[in-house]
Structures are given as structure tokens and as C-alpha cells.
């Protein structure tokens, strides 16, 4: 473990040890044996697992919306694993039932809610699905019992920059992907009149608007206050997917990006992203005080949720989820917060903003234009050629193991890099290295 | 951590340290501070968290469908936390993409499938929901796009002993709890003609049958072969919820309980239960070879699942889930399996069966009849009085901290104990203690 932590965070080590799938398969001896193996062999296996895994805590890992390593959070995660309990009842999870409550309350306060509700979910996608289900349950509580056939078609609005989990959620919850209406945008959300003719074209009833605070690719923030006006006018549930951008709420300087979030009905916020709590830590937060989570989700199984216990049933929080067993996701965040305080978290967030100086958030999106293409912006196949640069550079980078950064095409834009800056372990030298390394890996690019 | 493991597994320590919620809240100092605290204070906090948490690995913890502690699995979980990666792409999870595949293959082989598919889910409830969604997608693939409004009402069949997640799943996926038809049973599943008049009464189309292998309370096994006959005849998806009973597949002596499981379309199996892999480890297994998981769930987000990578896109398995980020749940099971082999797991399962000698599984369900009620079985309020015994004994047990066992009412039966036997750390003395302790705690019971 020490080796994993030490090598995984040492800037002089590789970020990844690239091996093609077929080769790695034979290297790892993954087959499960009839008879147990020796401790020596087991230790070798552990070393191999660590050696060929990607060092997501490495200062030159800019590839995902998570990065870095917080040692206190890691201890919290070890304790969680050691205690091996499920978050459903006070009886077997007394500490964590109370702790979850305190942590969720703190997150709600940062949103601007002095009351409310919430629960940790296995990932932001699940949190977003909870939002859809609660919006549906508030509007038509009898759907829980009778199914969607007894209500009109329901429509979810989000921007075309919104996360794909809205679409996945609409499919999973039986609403259908056609009934997610993606609003066109210039990278931000354009407020819509949810009752306008476009809606009627879908012959559906507006169920909810899911605004995004920190979009996945560009890091854009929808104008929440304007959207809240529209939602309020039409009585439509406003969900804010702040899975990524929620971290900015910690910063006095940058929390204006989420101005209006306090007017939302529900919020998704993943502290495993910018706050570095470790995978997974996704809070689903609610303004509701009527136990909508309970009425939408509860099944009241008596074998688990007894009502004749020596404490009040409200401390058995598990029935408010669609899960039965539920991992403890609060301790890692709680312990880290105790260790560095709100100020420590704020400093980290501010530092990430300072490192990027991007117009909005800490997603730095850019093209690298290799020498042979420079000045050719007007030539007919410039963009097509440019779209080949990022995959080539990325491939070389991964094989070399020097760093990791994501890329993607997006709308009418060909492949561009998306560098994500989170970890306080990232230094100015790492950022210089980053740019130089792209130059080194891509400067000999030749058009096809 | 050492303290947590040592005290948590030592039979001379308490199983739990009972404190009422209001009191525990003030003891724990849960509030999150503005400024970070000292390492000394943090260590105190960790000690408190451990001290007041329930020792689920204690040999006298019989309270849930998980128990005990496997040290190799625990190491696997520590490594998982240290590496902090997400299971969606080969790019950042090369080892675990391949490992998940191998582990799922092994579990499928134990079912009797030489081919197939699968994925780890955050808990058995989610696995069961995947089953519902795939059954729906096979029957009506256009629901994904257009929603449930374009198809007739769909009905799920399960026994009244089936797990509540089927009902929760039906609500969440938009089918409605009314459309889960629970078949009456003598503790086992009574095969039904899914096209019979009872079905028509629901004016719904049979979508799937969810049979249970190892029911939550009684540990009963539905007759899978008979149910498979009915499903085959009507072309209905057969799901087997073997979240709890799947462990019996390891045992040559007891796997007959699941005879016919190989005829299922899908299976839920939670190795965090009987195999002691640690929370959570839930496998959703499929006979399907047509990538139904992909076609039902995929959204094809290009920022995450690039198609111009230096390896085949099929190694990016994340889009086959409804989650985006997904925890690594395979390593703990894999490492434990490497350490003790299939034989070691089999021995554990056989040992649990031997400890219980129950008619079917390792759920030991019983009433404790205190002296004052004995012989009064025919008196009018006998059962009502008996129903008060388990809560009283449980309350005293928890306050004393001597052991933990669950109880519940069930159907027409008043509160009875349900003792679950899993952990190989449980000795004959623990079992003797268990019975004596119930006698000690309950013998002075007085009718009200």
C-alpha cells in the first residue's frame, strides 16, 4: 500500500504503465484457482495490480473529473472498509446515520438551505435519477403504485451540454430518451419557456428542468437564477446537476457562478470530484421537508425496518433510498473536513481556479496546433487534420506514461484536449511540463 | 485500524456499544469546523468512530446477511481505495476491466453458463433493477427511446417471499408496484401459469418472473426448474434473485437447492453476503450474448468513450451500466479467491450449512418462549404476548452489547428471531452462548 501511495503520487514515476489488453491479460494471471495460493504469490499479485493500474493521484493526471489524493479521506475510506457496515439502520450504523446527516446539512448550508433533506448515492448518475423520480413523485404520487400509464407523457429539459445521465435516467425510469428535450446553447443554458409550442410539439407535460453547474466538457455554468424564474412561473421542478461545479460553492470568490442554486428543488453534488473525497461520494440534496424521499422510495420491509425498536424509526434512513444495502460514503468526506476545515477546502478550490484562469471553471479546453498545420486555418482539410492530433498525442503520451489528459470531439468542434485541474499537488512545473510534453509528442505530426 | 480489526473480531469484546441517538450525537462532536483540527484530535475522532460502530465482524453478530471478516478481501478493499479509480474505461482501469471479466466469468461458470455477460452493481437491489430493465428492453427495445406509454402494461411475477427491491424497482422504473404480482407461497414459490386469468385481471403483459434462491427471512429456495418450465412455455424472462442463496452454488452438497438456475436469463448474486467479500459486491449475471447491457443502457458519450483510441472500444465497459463513475468491486473478491481458492470458499459454505442444520439454508428462524408462556399455546393472547418477547430480548441484548440477532414479524407469524450463520469465525461455543444468552435475557419476561 505504501508503494502504491508513494509511487502513485511521485512526479518522477510514470502516470501509467501502458500494456495492450491482450498482453496485460496474460501478464496478470487473473484466473481463479481451485486451491489457495501462498502469501508470497498473493503479494506478487497485489504488486502487479498496483503496477499496472493508473496512478490517478499522480500530479500529472489531468484525465478525469477526479484526481489527487487526500490522506485523511483515504484513512476515512480504510476505516469504512474495516468496519464493513451498511448505512440503512441506526442499529448497525449508529455513527454513520448521524454523520451522514451532519455532512449533508453542511453541504445544504453551502447551497443556502437552512433546512431540507438528502442522501448519498452511488454516483452522480444515480443522484440525478433520484431527482427525476422525486419530481415525478411530487407531481403524480400514484405513479409509484400504478406506473406511468396513468399519467400524460412527461418531459425533462436540460441543455445539450447536460450530462448523459439525464438521458440514461429517462430511459431507466421509463420516460424514454425522446422525452429529454435538450436545449441548444452557446455553452450555457438558454432559458426556455417550458410551456411554449416546442414543448407541445412533444405533447408532453414539463416534469423538470435539469440545469448544469459545471458542464462535463466545457465546465460551463447555466444561469441558474434565470432558469429558476422560468421554473417558478410554471411550477416545474428545478434540479441542478452540480456534480462537478458544486465545489465552487466553497469559494467566496467564485460561488457567484452558482447564484440562484438556492432556488432549486434538488441538487446533485459529488465531493469525490473537486473536493477529493475519493470514489464514490455523491450527495443528492433536497429542499423538501415533507419526506418526499421516504414517500417516493419506501417499501417498509419489516425484517429490516422494525417499528418496535428502542429508538425512533426516523433514525433508520435506509428505506429512503432505492438501494437496500448502502455503502458508507460520509466518513471520508467528514474526516477530511475535520482535518482541513472549510477554509482548507476553500483554499484548494481557489487554487485550482488560480491555476487555470479559464473564463469559467477549471476545465481547460484547447487544441494543440502542430507546426505543419499552423497558418493553414483556412485550408479545406485543416479541421479534419487537426482532429487527428489529439488522439495521436494521447496515444504517445499513454505509451510513454508521462501524463494523462482527456480529449473529445464536441458539437461542430473536432477533437480537442480537456485538461482538468483539481489536485493541490499540481505545481507550476507540472503545468509547464504539460505544455512542453504536448509539444514534444505532437510537433512532428504530419497531415494524412 | 489495528484496534478496529482486533477489537471488532475479539469474542471477549462487545458486539456493540449502545448509545441512544441524541446522546451519541453529542458524544461524537460531528460538527464540521472552519479550521482544520490537530492530528491528535483527528485520531481521537477516528477512535470514537470505531468505538461506537457496530462490530459486524464479531463472531456473535448474526444480525444481517453479511458478517465476519476476510483479511484478504480487506486488503483488496484497501488497495481499491488507494488506487481510487473508476471502472468505466480500460484507459484508466486496465487491470480492473480485465479482472471484472474474469471474476464474472467464474461466477457464471458456477451457475452453469459457459458464455454470457454481466456487470457489478452497487448492491443487489440495483442488480434486480437491471434485470427488470433488460427484460423490458428485450421485449420492447423502443421503450428506451419512447417511454412506457407506447407499450401495454407490464407485469412482474415474484413470490410474496421475494425481496422488496422488486417492488422498489418496479416503482423506480415506472412500472408501478401494482404491477408486481406476488404469488402466494408456503415459503417456496408456487409455479404459476403466467398467462392465466389472474394475469388478465391485471390487464398486463407478463414481463418477467423473479424467482428467489435464498429468501431474505426464511432462506427458502423457489423450485427454479419448475418455474423455468413455465417461463420457457410463455417466452417470459426468468430472473433469479440469488443475492443471498448464490453462495450455495459453491457447495457440491447443497447446490441442488438452485437446480435449474442455468435456465435463467439473469441472476443477481451478492458475494458480499455469504462469500464475505465486503460491502458492496453484487454481480448481475446474464446468459445473453447480444450485448443487451450495452443496447439497453449505452448513451455513447464521446468525452468518455472515444472510438479512436489505441485499443478496441469493447474494453471500455462503463457504458453498459446506468452509472457513469463506477467503483471497483471485483478486486476484493478476486484476491480472496486467489488466497483460499474455490475449495476454501466451498468449505466455508459447507461449514455454515453444518452449523445450522436447517431444512434449507443458513437462516435459523425461531421463537423463544419464556417460562411464563410455556404450555399456554392455546390461550387467547399467547401469540400477541409472544410477539413482545423478541423486541424485549433484542433491546436488552443491544444495551448489553453481548450479541446481535435480527427479528421480525412475518405474514401471520408474530415477531421471531432470524439468526444468520456465515462467518467461519463462529465457534460451537458462540452458538451455545447464543442460546444461553437469549434464555438469560428473556426468561423473566412477564405478559402485559
PDB file of C-alpha atoms in Angstrom, chain A residues 1 4-5 18-22 24-25 28-37 39 42 45-46 49-50 52-54 56 63-64 66 72 74 77-79 81-86 88 90-92 94-96 98-99 102 106 122 125-126 129 133 136 143-149 151-154 163-164 168 171-179 216-217 278-280 297 299 301-306 308 310-311 315 319 321-327 334-335 337-343 391 394-395 404 407-409 415, chain B residues 1 4-5 18-22 24-25 28-37 39 42 45-46 49 52-54 56 61 63-64 66 72 74 77-79 81-86 88 90-92 94-96 98-99 102 106 122 125-126 129 133 136 143-149 151-154 163-164 168 171-179 216-217 278-280 297 299 301-306 308 310-311 315 319 321-327 334-335 337-343 391 394-395 404 407-409 415:
ATOM      1  CA  UNK A   1       0.000   0.000   0.000  1.00  0.00           C
ATOM      2  CA  UNK A   4       1.058   2.344  -4.199  1.00  0.00           C
ATOM      3  CA  UNK A   5       0.773   5.663  -2.440  1.00  0.00           C
ATOM      4  CA  UNK A  18       0.711   1.022 -20.819  1.00  0.00           C
ATOM      5  CA  UNK A  19       0.145  -2.586 -21.843  1.00  0.00           C
ATOM      6  CA  UNK A  20      -2.353  -3.634 -24.512  1.00  0.00           C
ATOM      7  CA  UNK A  21      -5.344  -5.617 -23.180  1.00  0.00           C
ATOM      8  CA  UNK A  22      -4.376  -8.972 -24.668  1.00  0.00           C
ATOM      9  CA  UNK A  24      -1.935  -7.498 -19.880  1.00  0.00           C
ATOM     10  CA  UNK A  25      -4.350 -10.389 -19.577  1.00  0.00           C
ATOM     11  CA  UNK A  28      -1.692 -10.682 -14.658  1.00  0.00           C
ATOM     12  CA  UNK A  29      -2.563 -14.368 -14.196  1.00  0.00           C
ATOM     13  CA  UNK A  30      -6.119 -13.469 -13.430  1.00  0.00           C
ATOM     14  CA  UNK A  31      -7.581 -16.995 -13.418  1.00  0.00           C
ATOM     15  CA  UNK A  32      -9.197 -18.025 -10.152  1.00  0.00           C
ATOM     16  CA  UNK A  33      -7.705 -21.223  -8.726  1.00  0.00           C
ATOM     17  CA  UNK A  34      -9.254 -24.266  -7.039  1.00  0.00           C
ATOM     18  CA  UNK A  35      -6.692 -24.174  -4.277  1.00  0.00           C
ATOM     19  CA  UNK A  36      -5.497 -21.089  -2.467  1.00  0.00           C
ATOM     20  CA  UNK A  37      -2.086 -19.617  -3.261  1.00  0.00           C
ATOM     21  CA  UNK A  39       1.164 -15.414   0.759  1.00  0.00           C
ATOM     22  CA  UNK A  42      -0.551 -13.129  -3.238  1.00  0.00           C
ATOM     23  CA  UNK A  45      -0.374 -10.372  -7.371  1.00  0.00           C
ATOM     24  CA  UNK A  46      -1.001  -7.231  -5.329  1.00  0.00           C
ATOM     25  CA  UNK A  49      -2.297  -4.992  -9.687  1.00  0.00           C
ATOM     26  CA  UNK A  50      -0.732  -1.799  -8.362  1.00  0.00           C
ATOM     27  CA  UNK A  52      -0.356  -1.854 -13.972  1.00  0.00           C
ATOM     28  CA  UNK A  53      -3.041   0.379 -12.530  1.00  0.00           C
ATOM     29  CA  UNK A  54      -3.196   4.030 -13.499  1.00  0.00           C
ATOM     30  CA  UNK A  56      -4.928   8.737 -10.662  1.00  0.00           C
ATOM     31  CA  UNK A  63      -7.757  12.974 -17.353  1.00  0.00           C
ATOM     32  CA  UNK A  64     -10.977  12.827 -15.325  1.00  0.00           C
ATOM     33  CA  UNK A  66     -11.308  13.388 -10.108  1.00  0.00           C
ATOM     34  CA  UNK A  72      -7.240  11.988   5.597  1.00  0.00           C
ATOM     35  CA  UNK A  74      -8.002   7.831   2.459  1.00  0.00           C
ATOM     36  CA  UNK A  77     -12.010   5.070   3.476  1.00  0.00           C
ATOM     37  CA  UNK A  78      -9.814   2.457   5.161  1.00  0.00           C
ATOM     38  CA  UNK A  79     -11.865   2.731   8.355  1.00  0.00           C
ATOM     39  CA  UNK A  81     -13.809  -0.769   4.756  1.00  0.00           C
ATOM     40  CA  UNK A  82     -12.665  -2.155   8.092  1.00  0.00           C
ATOM     41  CA  UNK A  83     -15.981  -1.515   9.805  1.00  0.00           C
ATOM     42  CA  UNK A  84     -17.882  -3.015   6.852  1.00  0.00           C
ATOM     43  CA  UNK A  85     -21.378  -1.894   7.629  1.00  0.00           C
ATOM     44  CA  UNK A  86     -24.406  -0.750   5.730  1.00  0.00           C
ATOM     45  CA  UNK A  88     -29.563   1.589   6.396  1.00  0.00           C
ATOM     46  CA  UNK A  90     -29.182   3.101  13.270  1.00  0.00           C
ATOM     47  CA  UNK A  91     -28.979  -0.325  14.845  1.00  0.00           C
ATOM     48  CA  UNK A  92     -25.942  -1.386  12.817  1.00  0.00           C
ATOM     49  CA  UNK A  94     -25.292   4.430  14.593  1.00  0.00           C
ATOM     50  CA  UNK A  95     -22.277   6.631  13.937  1.00  0.00           C
ATOM     51  CA  UNK A  96     -22.807   6.916  10.214  1.00  0.00           C
ATOM     52  CA  UNK A  98     -25.791  10.652  12.440  1.00  0.00           C
ATOM     53  CA  UNK A  99     -22.674  11.588  10.496  1.00  0.00           C
ATOM     54  CA  UNK A 102     -24.373  16.356   9.617  1.00  0.00           C
ATOM     55  CA  UNK A 106     -23.251  21.212   5.819  1.00  0.00           C
ATOM     56  CA  UNK A 122     -23.594   5.558  -5.644  1.00  0.00           C
ATOM     57  CA  UNK A 125     -25.915   9.477 -12.280  1.00  0.00           C
ATOM     58  CA  UNK A 126     -27.920   7.801  -9.536  1.00  0.00           C
ATOM     59  CA  UNK A 129     -32.100   9.679 -11.310  1.00  0.00           C
ATOM     60  CA  UNK A 133     -38.080  10.170  -9.554  1.00  0.00           C
ATOM     61  CA  UNK A 136     -42.307  12.618 -10.786  1.00  0.00           C
ATOM     62  CA  UNK A 143     -47.220   6.592 -10.479  1.00  0.00           C
ATOM     63  CA  UNK A 144     -45.330   4.730  -7.769  1.00  0.00           C
ATOM     64  CA  UNK A 145     -48.236   2.356  -7.438  1.00  0.00           C
ATOM     65  CA  UNK A 146     -49.827   2.340 -10.875  1.00  0.00           C
ATOM     66  CA  UNK A 147     -46.990   3.028 -13.290  1.00  0.00           C
ATOM     67  CA  UNK A 148     -46.510   5.646 -15.971  1.00  0.00           C
ATOM     68  CA  UNK A 149     -49.510   4.514 -17.989  1.00  0.00           C
ATOM     69  CA  UNK A 151     -50.251   9.932 -16.493  1.00  0.00           C
ATOM     70  CA  UNK A 152     -49.507  12.004 -19.590  1.00  0.00           C
ATOM     71  CA  UNK A 153     -46.138  11.932 -21.279  1.00  0.00           C
ATOM     72  CA  UNK A 154     -43.564  13.731 -19.144  1.00  0.00           C
ATOM     73  CA  UNK A 163     -24.619  15.152 -18.530  1.00  0.00           C
ATOM     74  CA  UNK A 164     -25.676  11.969 -20.304  1.00  0.00           C
ATOM     75  CA  UNK A 168     -29.796   7.292 -19.184  1.00  0.00           C
ATOM     76  CA  UNK A 171     -34.567   5.577 -20.231  1.00  0.00           C
ATOM     77  CA  UNK A 172     -34.145   3.629 -16.998  1.00  0.00           C
ATOM     78  CA  UNK A 173     -37.095   5.279 -15.259  1.00  0.00           C
ATOM     79  CA  UNK A 174     -39.368   4.527 -18.187  1.00  0.00           C
ATOM     80  CA  UNK A 175     -39.726   8.081 -19.510  1.00  0.00           C
ATOM     81  CA  UNK A 176     -37.765   7.475 -22.710  1.00  0.00           C
ATOM     82  CA  UNK A 177     -34.849   9.409 -24.145  1.00  0.00           C
ATOM     83  CA  UNK A 178     -37.135  11.189 -26.644  1.00  0.00           C
ATOM     84  CA  UNK A 179     -38.713  12.922 -23.692  1.00  0.00           C
ATOM     85  CA  UNK A 216     -18.602  17.906 -18.075  1.00  0.00           C
ATOM     86  CA  UNK A 217     -16.653  19.048 -21.095  1.00  0.00           C
ATOM     87  CA  UNK A 278     -12.427   9.574  -3.071  1.00  0.00           C
ATOM     88  CA  UNK A 279     -14.709   7.463  -5.220  1.00  0.00           C
ATOM     89  CA  UNK A 280     -17.595   7.465  -4.647  1.00  0.00           C
ATOM     90  CA  UNK A 297     -38.920   5.183  -2.240  1.00  0.00           C
ATOM     91  CA  UNK A 299     -41.242  -0.161   0.813  1.00  0.00           C
ATOM     92  CA  UNK A 301     -39.854  -4.043   4.854  1.00  0.00           C
ATOM     93  CA  UNK A 302     -40.414  -5.131   8.431  1.00  0.00           C
ATOM     94  CA  UNK A 303     -37.473  -7.546   8.575  1.00  0.00           C
ATOM     95  CA  UNK A 304     -35.110  -4.587   8.319  1.00  0.00           C
ATOM     96  CA  UNK A 305     -37.038  -1.559   9.490  1.00  0.00           C
ATOM     97  CA  UNK A 306     -38.742  -2.617  12.691  1.00  0.00           C
ATOM     98  CA  UNK A 308     -40.834  -1.586  17.812  1.00  0.00           C
ATOM     99  CA  UNK A 310     -35.700   1.108  21.327  1.00  0.00           C
ATOM    100  CA  UNK A 311     -35.212   4.266  19.245  1.00  0.00           C
ATOM    101  CA  UNK A 315     -33.066   7.057  12.508  1.00  0.00           C
ATOM    102  CA  UNK A 319     -35.781   2.963   3.233  1.00  0.00           C
ATOM    103  CA  UNK A 321     -33.142   5.006  -0.932  1.00  0.00           C
ATOM    104  CA  UNK A 322     -33.909   2.628  -3.791  1.00  0.00           C
ATOM    105  CA  UNK A 323     -30.919   0.638  -2.584  1.00  0.00           C
ATOM    106  CA  UNK A 324     -31.161  -1.856   0.252  1.00  0.00           C
ATOM    107  CA  UNK A 325     -27.577  -2.253   1.476  1.00  0.00           C
ATOM    108  CA  UNK A 326     -25.841   1.087   1.057  1.00  0.00           C
ATOM    109  CA  UNK A 327     -22.155   1.850   1.485  1.00  0.00           C
ATOM    110  CA  UNK A 334     -16.231  14.093   7.191  1.00  0.00           C
ATOM    111  CA  UNK A 335     -12.709  13.171   8.266  1.00  0.00           C
ATOM    112  CA  UNK A 337     -13.305  18.205   6.510  1.00  0.00           C
ATOM    113  CA  UNK A 338     -12.325  17.829  10.166  1.00  0.00           C
ATOM    114  CA  UNK A 339      -8.686  17.747   9.097  1.00  0.00           C
ATOM    115  CA  UNK A 340      -8.506  20.809   6.854  1.00  0.00           C
ATOM    116  CA  UNK A 341     -11.708  22.639   7.692  1.00  0.00           C
ATOM    117  CA  UNK A 342     -13.940  24.644   5.391  1.00  0.00           C
ATOM    118  CA  UNK A 343     -11.009  27.007   4.892  1.00  0.00           C
ATOM    119  CA  UNK A 391      -5.649  11.041 -30.461  1.00  0.00           C
ATOM    120  CA  UNK A 394      -2.721  10.964 -26.357  1.00  0.00           C
ATOM    121  CA  UNK A 395      -1.616   7.588 -27.661  1.00  0.00           C
ATOM    122  CA  UNK A 404      -2.741  11.730 -18.925  1.00  0.00           C
ATOM    123  CA  UNK A 407      -9.819  14.730 -25.391  1.00  0.00           C
ATOM    124  CA  UNK A 408     -13.070  14.569 -27.305  1.00  0.00           C
ATOM    125  CA  UNK A 409     -14.884  15.999 -30.291  1.00  0.00           C
ATOM    126  CA  UNK A 415     -11.054  16.547 -31.105  1.00  0.00           C
TER     127      UNK A 415
ATOM    128  CA  UNK B   1      -7.235   0.274  12.168  1.00  0.00           C
ATOM    129  CA  UNK B   4     -10.770  -1.793  14.893  1.00  0.00           C
ATOM    130  CA  UNK B   5      -9.862  -5.188  13.498  1.00  0.00           C
ATOM    131  CA  UNK B  18     -25.222   1.065  22.668  1.00  0.00           C
ATOM    132  CA  UNK B  19     -25.843   4.787  22.994  1.00  0.00           C
ATOM    133  CA  UNK B  20     -29.158   6.448  22.181  1.00  0.00           C
ATOM    134  CA  UNK B  21     -29.089   8.718  19.105  1.00  0.00           C
ATOM    135  CA  UNK B  22     -29.438  12.019  20.973  1.00  0.00           C
ATOM    136  CA  UNK B  24     -24.336   9.740  20.673  1.00  0.00           C
ATOM    137  CA  UNK B  25     -24.746  12.936  18.694  1.00  0.00           C
ATOM    138  CA  UNK B  28     -19.186  12.378  18.674  1.00  0.00           C
ATOM    139  CA  UNK B  29     -18.620  16.089  18.023  1.00  0.00           C
ATOM    140  CA  UNK B  30     -19.756  15.671  14.461  1.00  0.00           C
ATOM    141  CA  UNK B  31     -19.886  19.363  13.525  1.00  0.00           C
ATOM    142  CA  UNK B  32     -17.629  20.338  10.638  1.00  0.00           C
ATOM    143  CA  UNK B  33     -15.201  23.122  11.544  1.00  0.00           C
ATOM    144  CA  UNK B  34     -13.990  26.191   9.667  1.00  0.00           C
ATOM    145  CA  UNK B  35     -10.396  25.472  10.571  1.00  0.00           C
ATOM    146  CA  UNK B  36      -8.735  22.074  10.466  1.00  0.00           C
ATOM    147  CA  UNK B  37      -8.057  20.194  13.685  1.00  0.00           C
ATOM    148  CA  UNK B  39      -3.672  15.197  14.233  1.00  0.00           C
ATOM    149  CA  UNK B  42      -8.305  13.565  14.448  1.00  0.00           C
ATOM    150  CA  UNK B  45     -12.249  11.210  16.321  1.00  0.00           C
ATOM    151  CA  UNK B  46     -11.243   8.023  14.500  1.00  0.00           C
ATOM    152  CA  UNK B  49     -15.994   6.409  15.253  1.00  0.00           C
ATOM    153  CA  UNK B  52     -19.297   3.426  18.715  1.00  0.00           C
ATOM    154  CA  UNK B  53     -19.628   1.499  15.476  1.00  0.00           C
ATOM    155  CA  UNK B  54     -21.101  -1.989  15.466  1.00  0.00           C
ATOM    156  CA  UNK B  56     -20.147  -6.617  12.168  1.00  0.00           C
ATOM    157  CA  UNK B  61     -23.016 -10.781  15.094  1.00  0.00           C
ATOM    158  CA  UNK B  63     -27.952  -9.726  12.538  1.00  0.00           C
ATOM    159  CA  UNK B  64     -27.636  -9.298   8.767  1.00  0.00           C
ATOM    160  CA  UNK B  66     -23.327 -10.283   5.919  1.00  0.00           C
ATOM    161  CA  UNK B  72      -7.530 -10.944   2.061  1.00  0.00           C
ATOM    162  CA  UNK B  74      -9.980  -6.448   3.267  1.00  0.00           C
ATOM    163  CA  UNK B  77     -10.535  -3.216  -0.462  1.00  0.00           C
ATOM    164  CA  UNK B  78      -7.652  -1.141   0.895  1.00  0.00           C
ATOM    165  CA  UNK B  79      -5.863  -1.384  -2.449  1.00  0.00           C
ATOM    166  CA  UNK B  81      -9.360   2.691  -2.111  1.00  0.00           C
ATOM    167  CA  UNK B  82      -5.710   3.576  -2.575  1.00  0.00           C
ATOM    168  CA  UNK B  83      -5.846   3.297  -6.353  1.00  0.00           C
ATOM    169  CA  UNK B  84      -9.086   5.339  -6.446  1.00  0.00           C
ATOM    170  CA  UNK B  85     -10.173   4.684  -9.980  1.00  0.00           C
ATOM    171  CA  UNK B  86     -13.423   4.198 -11.824  1.00  0.00           C
ATOM    172  CA  UNK B  88     -15.583   2.616 -16.855  1.00  0.00           C
ATOM    173  CA  UNK B  90      -9.637   0.454 -19.961  1.00  0.00           C
ATOM    174  CA  UNK B  91      -7.639   3.647 -20.222  1.00  0.00           C
ATOM    175  CA  UNK B  92      -7.844   4.417 -16.508  1.00  0.00           C
ATOM    176  CA  UNK B  94      -6.883  -1.574 -17.308  1.00  0.00           C
ATOM    177  CA  UNK B  95      -6.384  -4.137 -14.567  1.00  0.00           C
ATOM    178  CA  UNK B  96      -9.932  -3.995 -13.263  1.00  0.00           C
ATOM    179  CA  UNK B  98      -9.926  -7.423 -17.288  1.00  0.00           C
ATOM    180  CA  UNK B  99     -10.324  -8.640 -13.712  1.00  0.00           C
ATOM    181  CA  UNK B 102     -12.608 -12.985 -15.207  1.00  0.00           C
ATOM    182  CA  UNK B 106     -16.131 -17.620 -12.843  1.00  0.00           C
ATOM    183  CA  UNK B 122     -23.935  -1.110  -6.238  1.00  0.00           C
ATOM    184  CA  UNK B 125     -31.388  -4.014  -5.436  1.00  0.00           C
ATOM    185  CA  UNK B 126     -29.668  -2.327  -8.366  1.00  0.00           C
ATOM    186  CA  UNK B 129     -33.447  -3.377 -11.326  1.00  0.00           C
ATOM    187  CA  UNK B 133     -34.758  -3.105 -17.420  1.00  0.00           C
ATOM    188  CA  UNK B 136     -38.164  -4.778 -20.762  1.00  0.00           C
ATOM    189  CA  UNK B 143     -39.252   1.896 -24.642  1.00  0.00           C
ATOM    190  CA  UNK B 144     -35.718   3.185 -24.119  1.00  0.00           C
ATOM    191  CA  UNK B 145     -36.422   5.933 -26.589  1.00  0.00           C
ATOM    192  CA  UNK B 146     -40.137   6.492 -26.338  1.00  0.00           C
ATOM    193  CA  UNK B 147     -41.051   5.611 -22.781  1.00  0.00           C
ATOM    194  CA  UNK B 148     -43.561   3.189 -21.303  1.00  0.00           C
ATOM    195  CA  UNK B 149     -46.548   4.953 -22.861  1.00  0.00           C
ATOM    196  CA  UNK B 151     -46.411  -0.409 -24.727  1.00  0.00           C
ATOM    197  CA  UNK B 152     -49.091  -2.258 -22.779  1.00  0.00           C
ATOM    198  CA  UNK B 153     -48.978  -2.542 -19.019  1.00  0.00           C
ATOM    199  CA  UNK B 154     -46.214  -4.918 -17.952  1.00  0.00           C
ATOM    200  CA  UNK B 163     -37.118  -9.243  -1.831  1.00  0.00           C
ATOM    201  CA  UNK B 164     -38.680  -5.785  -1.597  1.00  0.00           C
ATOM    202  CA  UNK B 168     -38.902  -0.667  -5.331  1.00  0.00           C
ATOM    203  CA  UNK B 171     -41.756   1.864  -8.834  1.00  0.00           C
ATOM    204  CA  UNK B 172     -38.439   3.410  -9.848  1.00  0.00           C
ATOM    205  CA  UNK B 173     -38.541   2.066 -13.408  1.00  0.00           C
ATOM    206  CA  UNK B 174     -42.042   3.428 -13.922  1.00  0.00           C
ATOM    207  CA  UNK B 175     -43.900   0.096 -13.910  1.00  0.00           C
ATOM    208  CA  UNK B 176     -45.685   0.676 -10.616  1.00  0.00           C
ATOM    209  CA  UNK B 177     -45.888  -1.528  -7.551  1.00  0.00           C
ATOM    210  CA  UNK B 178     -49.397  -2.701  -8.502  1.00  0.00           C
ATOM    211  CA  UNK B 179     -47.811  -4.436 -11.454  1.00  0.00           C
ATOM    212  CA  UNK B 216     -34.341 -12.892   2.959  1.00  0.00           C
ATOM    213  CA  UNK B 217     -36.261 -14.028   6.003  1.00  0.00           C
ATOM    214  CA  UNK B 278     -17.114  -6.983   1.914  1.00  0.00           C
ATOM    215  CA  UNK B 279     -19.736  -4.364   1.156  1.00  0.00           C
ATOM    216  CA  UNK B 280     -20.568  -3.999  -1.648  1.00  0.00           C
ATOM    217  CA  UNK B 297     -28.008   1.273 -21.215  1.00  0.00           C
ATOM    218  CA  UNK B 299     -25.589   6.609 -24.227  1.00  0.00           C
ATOM    219  CA  UNK B 301     -20.820   9.861 -24.608  1.00  0.00           C
ATOM    220  CA  UNK B 302     -17.809  10.718 -26.696  1.00  0.00           C
ATOM    221  CA  UNK B 303     -15.956  12.621 -23.967  1.00  0.00           C
ATOM    222  CA  UNK B 304     -15.534   9.372 -22.060  1.00  0.00           C
ATOM    223  CA  UNK B 305     -15.851   6.583 -24.575  1.00  0.00           C
ATOM    224  CA  UNK B 306     -13.681   7.609 -27.505  1.00  0.00           C
ATOM    225  CA  UNK B 308     -10.346   6.438 -31.865  1.00  0.00           C
ATOM    226  CA  UNK B 310      -5.310   2.693 -29.322  1.00  0.00           C
ATOM    227  CA  UNK B 311      -7.388  -0.300 -28.179  1.00  0.00           C
ATOM    228  CA  UNK B 315     -12.691  -2.792 -23.356  1.00  0.00           C
ATOM    229  CA  UNK B 319     -21.418   2.475 -20.909  1.00  0.00           C
ATOM    230  CA  UNK B 321     -24.136   0.442 -16.791  1.00  0.00           C
ATOM    231  CA  UNK B 322     -26.635   3.149 -15.873  1.00  0.00           C
ATOM    232  CA  UNK B 323     -23.895   4.565 -13.669  1.00  0.00           C
ATOM    233  CA  UNK B 324     -21.149   6.793 -15.016  1.00  0.00           C
ATOM    234  CA  UNK B 325     -18.361   6.523 -12.451  1.00  0.00           C
ATOM    235  CA  UNK B 326     -18.445   3.014 -11.023  1.00  0.00           C
ATOM    236  CA  UNK B 327     -16.490   1.670  -8.071  1.00  0.00           C
ATOM    237  CA  UNK B 334     -10.621 -11.787  -6.717  1.00  0.00           C
ATOM    238  CA  UNK B 335      -7.901 -11.514  -4.079  1.00  0.00           C
ATOM    239  CA  UNK B 337     -10.477 -16.216  -4.207  1.00  0.00           C
ATOM    240  CA  UNK B 338      -6.791 -16.330  -5.085  1.00  0.00           C
ATOM    241  CA  UNK B 339      -5.997 -16.706  -1.379  1.00  0.00           C
ATOM    242  CA  UNK B 340      -8.332 -19.532  -0.427  1.00  0.00           C
ATOM    243  CA  UNK B 341      -9.382 -20.910  -3.795  1.00  0.00           C
ATOM    244  CA  UNK B 342     -12.717 -22.355  -4.826  1.00  0.00           C
ATOM    245  CA  UNK B 343     -12.161 -25.075  -2.232  1.00  0.00           C
ATOM    246  CA  UNK B 391     -38.122  -6.916  20.788  1.00  0.00           C
ATOM    247  CA  UNK B 394     -33.166  -7.678  21.421  1.00  0.00           C
ATOM    248  CA  UNK B 395     -33.275  -4.402  23.302  1.00  0.00           C
ATOM    249  CA  UNK B 404     -26.813  -9.132  17.752  1.00  0.00           C
ATOM    250  CA  UNK B 407     -36.187 -10.411  14.425  1.00  0.00           C
ATOM    251  CA  UNK B 408     -39.333  -9.584  12.522  1.00  0.00           C
ATOM    252  CA  UNK B 409     -42.998 -10.431  12.206  1.00  0.00           C
ATOM    253  CA  UNK B 415     -42.017 -11.467  15.889  1.00  0.00           C
TER     254      UNK B 415
END
